[in-house]
């Protein structure tokens, strides 16, 4: 009988030990699940960021292509305008005289600007006091 009791106690101890080990493994499995959930959320966040950046890159490429097309069209228009002006100058002496005449001082000053080291310098220059002459007064040519 003692042997049976000892065996029962040993069996209970082993069962308790197994229960303790199972609880530890369950806790580790729960911790692993939490880690997997965190990593999955991180991966999903990264994938969303990659998709967003990819979409932005495609949008920027389209915008760049549109701007290049607009620049090309503007260049074409400028060339056509220059050809037209040159044709008019070649055809008309009065137009050549007008085209070659000196601009009024106020207009000449509008076309003058110093060299700028940065955009901030340009903005400072723009906000400076570069006043135009009074339009009610005649300017000397």
mmCIF file of C-alpha atoms in Angstrom:
data_model
loop_
_atom_site.group_PDB
_atom_site.id
_atom_site.type_symbol
_atom_site.label_atom_id
_atom_site.label_comp_id
_atom_site.label_asym_id
_atom_site.label_seq_id
_atom_site.Cartn_x
_atom_site.Cartn_y
_atom_site.Cartn_z
ATOM 1 C CA UNK A 1 0.000 0.000 0.000
ATOM 2 C CA UNK A 2 2.798 2.353 0.727
ATOM 3 C CA UNK A 3 4.191 1.743 -2.691
ATOM 4 C CA UNK A 4 0.840 2.591 -4.231
ATOM 5 C CA UNK A 5 0.682 5.799 -2.181
ATOM 6 C CA UNK A 6 4.255 6.712 -3.115
ATOM 7 C CA UNK A 7 3.491 5.944 -6.750
ATOM 8 C CA UNK A 8 0.353 8.065 -6.512
ATOM 9 C CA UNK A 9 2.312 10.915 -4.960
ATOM 10 C CA UNK A 10 4.991 10.604 -7.634
ATOM 11 C CA UNK A 11 2.278 10.521 -10.321
ATOM 12 C CA UNK A 12 0.649 13.616 -8.786
ATOM 13 C CA UNK A 13 4.018 15.350 -8.620
ATOM 14 C CA UNK A 14 4.707 14.454 -12.251
ATOM 15 C CA UNK A 15 1.218 15.649 -13.238
ATOM 16 C CA UNK A 16 1.803 18.903 -11.345
ATOM 17 C CA UNK A 17 5.181 19.276 -13.004
ATOM 18 C CA UNK A 18 3.650 18.657 -16.439
ATOM 19 C CA UNK A 19 0.857 21.164 -15.660
ATOM 20 C CA UNK A 20 3.471 23.731 -14.641
ATOM 21 C CA UNK A 21 5.446 23.093 -17.859
ATOM 22 C CA UNK A 22 2.267 23.311 -19.943
ATOM 23 C CA UNK A 23 1.383 26.639 -18.286
ATOM 24 C CA UNK A 24 4.888 27.933 -19.068
ATOM 25 C CA UNK A 25 4.602 26.802 -22.671
ATOM 26 C CA UNK A 26 1.135 28.351 -22.953
ATOM 27 C CA UNK A 27 2.532 31.637 -21.655
ATOM 28 C CA UNK A 28 5.396 31.464 -24.154
ATOM 29 C CA UNK A 29 2.916 30.703 -26.953
ATOM 30 C CA UNK A 30 0.795 33.712 -25.934
ATOM 31 C CA UNK A 31 3.903 35.887 -25.862
ATOM 32 C CA UNK A 32 4.898 34.564 -29.304
ATOM 33 C CA UNK A 33 1.384 35.370 -30.587
ATOM 34 C CA UNK A 34 1.700 38.931 -29.274
ATOM 35 C CA UNK A 35 5.096 39.277 -30.956
ATOM 36 C CA UNK A 36 3.667 37.869 -34.206
ATOM 37 C CA UNK A 37 0.772 40.346 -33.997
ATOM 38 C CA UNK A 38 3.161 43.246 -33.423
ATOM 39 C CA UNK A 39 5.403 42.152 -36.292
ATOM 40 C CA UNK A 40 2.394 41.642 -38.567
ATOM 41 C CA UNK A 41 1.179 45.154 -37.777
ATOM 42 C CA UNK A 42 4.667 46.486 -38.485
ATOM 43 C CA UNK A 43 4.825 44.621 -41.786
ATOM 44 C CA UNK A 44 1.370 45.872 -42.754
ATOM 45 C CA UNK A 45 2.381 49.426 -41.862
ATOM 46 C CA UNK A 46 5.568 49.071 -43.910
ATOM 47 C CA UNK A 47 3.633 47.652 -46.862
ATOM 48 C CA UNK A 48 1.155 50.546 -46.673
ATOM 49 C CA UNK A 49 4.037 53.025 -46.606
ATOM 50 C CA UNK A 50 5.677 51.315 -49.594
ATOM 51 C CA UNK A 51 2.404 51.389 -51.533
ATOM 52 C CA UNK A 52 1.824 55.038 -50.663
ATOM 53 C CA UNK A 53 5.360 56.004 -51.691
ATOM 54 C CA UNK A 54 5.029 53.996 -54.889
ATOM 55 C CA UNK A 55 1.775 55.760 -55.740
ATOM 56 C CA UNK A 56 3.349 59.134 -54.980
ATOM 57 C CA UNK A 57 6.306 58.281 -57.234
ATOM 58 C CA UNK A 58 3.951 57.372 -60.081
ATOM 59 C CA UNK A 59 2.003 60.599 -59.549
ATOM 60 C CA UNK A 60 5.209 62.645 -59.540
ATOM 61 C CA UNK A 61 6.389 60.927 -62.726
ATOM 62 C CA UNK A 62 3.108 61.816 -64.407
ATOM 63 C CA UNK A 63 3.351 65.407 -63.181
ATOM 64 C CA UNK A 64 6.947 65.627 -64.375
ATOM 65 C CA UNK A 65 5.952 64.310 -67.792
ATOM 66 C CA UNK A 66 3.122 66.836 -67.936
ATOM 67 C CA UNK A 67 5.508 69.652 -67.025
ATOM 68 C CA UNK A 68 7.998 68.481 -69.646
ATOM 69 C CA UNK A 69 5.215 68.501 -72.241
ATOM 70 C CA UNK A 70 4.152 71.982 -71.181
ATOM 71 C CA UNK A 71 7.768 73.163 -71.332
ATOM 72 C CA UNK A 72 8.137 71.722 -74.809
ATOM 73 C CA UNK A 73 4.932 73.441 -75.945
ATOM 74 C CA UNK A 74 6.065 76.726 -74.389
ATOM 75 C CA UNK A 75 9.387 76.424 -76.213
ATOM 76 C CA UNK A 76 7.562 75.779 -79.486
ATOM 77 C CA UNK A 77 5.351 78.816 -78.911
ATOM 78 C CA UNK A 78 8.387 80.960 -78.097
ATOM 79 C CA UNK A 79 10.143 79.830 -81.285
ATOM 80 C CA UNK A 80 7.035 80.559 -83.349
ATOM 81 C CA UNK A 81 6.740 83.991 -81.720
ATOM 82 C CA UNK A 82 10.404 84.772 -82.387
ATOM 83 C CA UNK A 83 10.036 83.708 -86.024
ATOM 84 C CA UNK A 84 6.944 85.904 -86.354
ATOM 85 C CA UNK A 85 8.724 88.893 -84.779
ATOM 86 C CA UNK A 86 11.723 88.366 -87.036
ATOM 87 C CA UNK A 87 9.449 88.171 -90.087
ATOM 88 C CA UNK A 88 7.731 91.432 -89.075
ATOM 89 C CA UNK A 89 11.072 93.127 -88.508
ATOM 90 C CA UNK A 90 12.321 91.994 -91.888
ATOM 91 C CA UNK A 91 9.190 93.252 -93.629
ATOM 92 C CA UNK A 92 8.628 96.622 -91.970
ATOM 93 C CA UNK A 93 11.129 99.477 -91.447
ATOM 94 C CA UNK A 94 8.809 101.222 -88.978
ATOM 95 C CA UNK A 95 8.666 98.025 -86.893
ATOM 96 C CA UNK A 96 12.484 97.754 -86.959
ATOM 97 C CA UNK A 97 12.776 101.337 -85.713
ATOM 98 C CA UNK A 98 10.270 100.739 -82.928
ATOM 99 C CA UNK A 99 11.944 97.451 -81.955
ATOM 100 C CA UNK A 100 15.370 99.072 -81.824
ATOM 101 C CA UNK A 101 14.258 102.153 -79.854
ATOM 102 C CA UNK A 102 15.416 102.680 -76.276
ATOM 103 C CA UNK A 103 12.912 101.812 -73.560
ATOM 104 C CA UNK A 104 11.774 104.471 -71.057
ATOM 105 C CA UNK A 105 13.850 104.613 -67.873
ATOM 106 C CA UNK A 106 11.104 103.155 -65.663
ATOM 107 C CA UNK A 107 10.725 100.161 -67.951
ATOM 108 C CA UNK A 108 14.495 99.704 -68.212
ATOM 109 C CA UNK A 109 14.775 99.623 -64.416
ATOM 110 C CA UNK A 110 12.117 96.893 -64.307
ATOM 111 C CA UNK A 111 14.362 94.711 -66.476
ATOM 112 C CA UNK A 112 17.453 95.255 -64.320
ATOM 113 C CA UNK A 113 18.199 93.108 -61.332
ATOM 114 C CA UNK A 114 21.389 92.094 -59.552
ATOM 115 C CA UNK A 115 22.760 88.573 -59.386
ATOM 116 C CA UNK A 116 21.292 86.598 -56.489
ATOM 117 C CA UNK A 117 23.033 83.964 -54.400
ATOM 118 C CA UNK A 118 19.802 82.408 -53.148
ATOM 119 C CA UNK A 119 16.044 82.554 -53.388
ATOM 120 C CA UNK A 120 15.955 84.434 -50.079
ATOM 121 C CA UNK A 121 18.128 87.193 -51.604
ATOM 122 C CA UNK A 122 15.726 87.423 -54.534
ATOM 123 C CA UNK A 123 12.724 87.689 -52.190
ATOM 124 C CA UNK A 124 14.466 90.401 -50.179
ATOM 125 C CA UNK A 125 15.178 92.289 -53.403
ATOM 126 C CA UNK A 126 11.555 91.907 -54.528
ATOM 127 C CA UNK A 127 10.188 93.271 -51.269
ATOM 128 C CA UNK A 128 12.652 96.183 -51.386
ATOM 129 C CA UNK A 129 11.689 99.680 -52.492
ATOM 130 C CA UNK A 130 12.109 99.388 -56.269
ATOM 131 C CA UNK A 131 9.407 101.888 -57.059
ATOM 132 C CA UNK A 132 8.196 102.680 -60.546
ATOM 133 C CA UNK A 133 7.858 106.303 -61.643
ATOM 134 C CA UNK A 134 4.547 108.096 -61.366
ATOM 135 C CA UNK A 135 2.518 107.230 -64.464
ATOM 136 C CA UNK A 136 0.998 110.706 -64.538
ATOM 137 C CA UNK A 137 4.398 112.243 -65.248
ATOM 138 C CA UNK A 138 6.162 111.987 -68.570
ATOM 139 C CA UNK A 139 9.504 110.232 -68.553
ATOM 140 C CA UNK A 140 12.529 111.230 -70.593
ATOM 141 C CA UNK A 141 13.567 108.872 -73.370
#
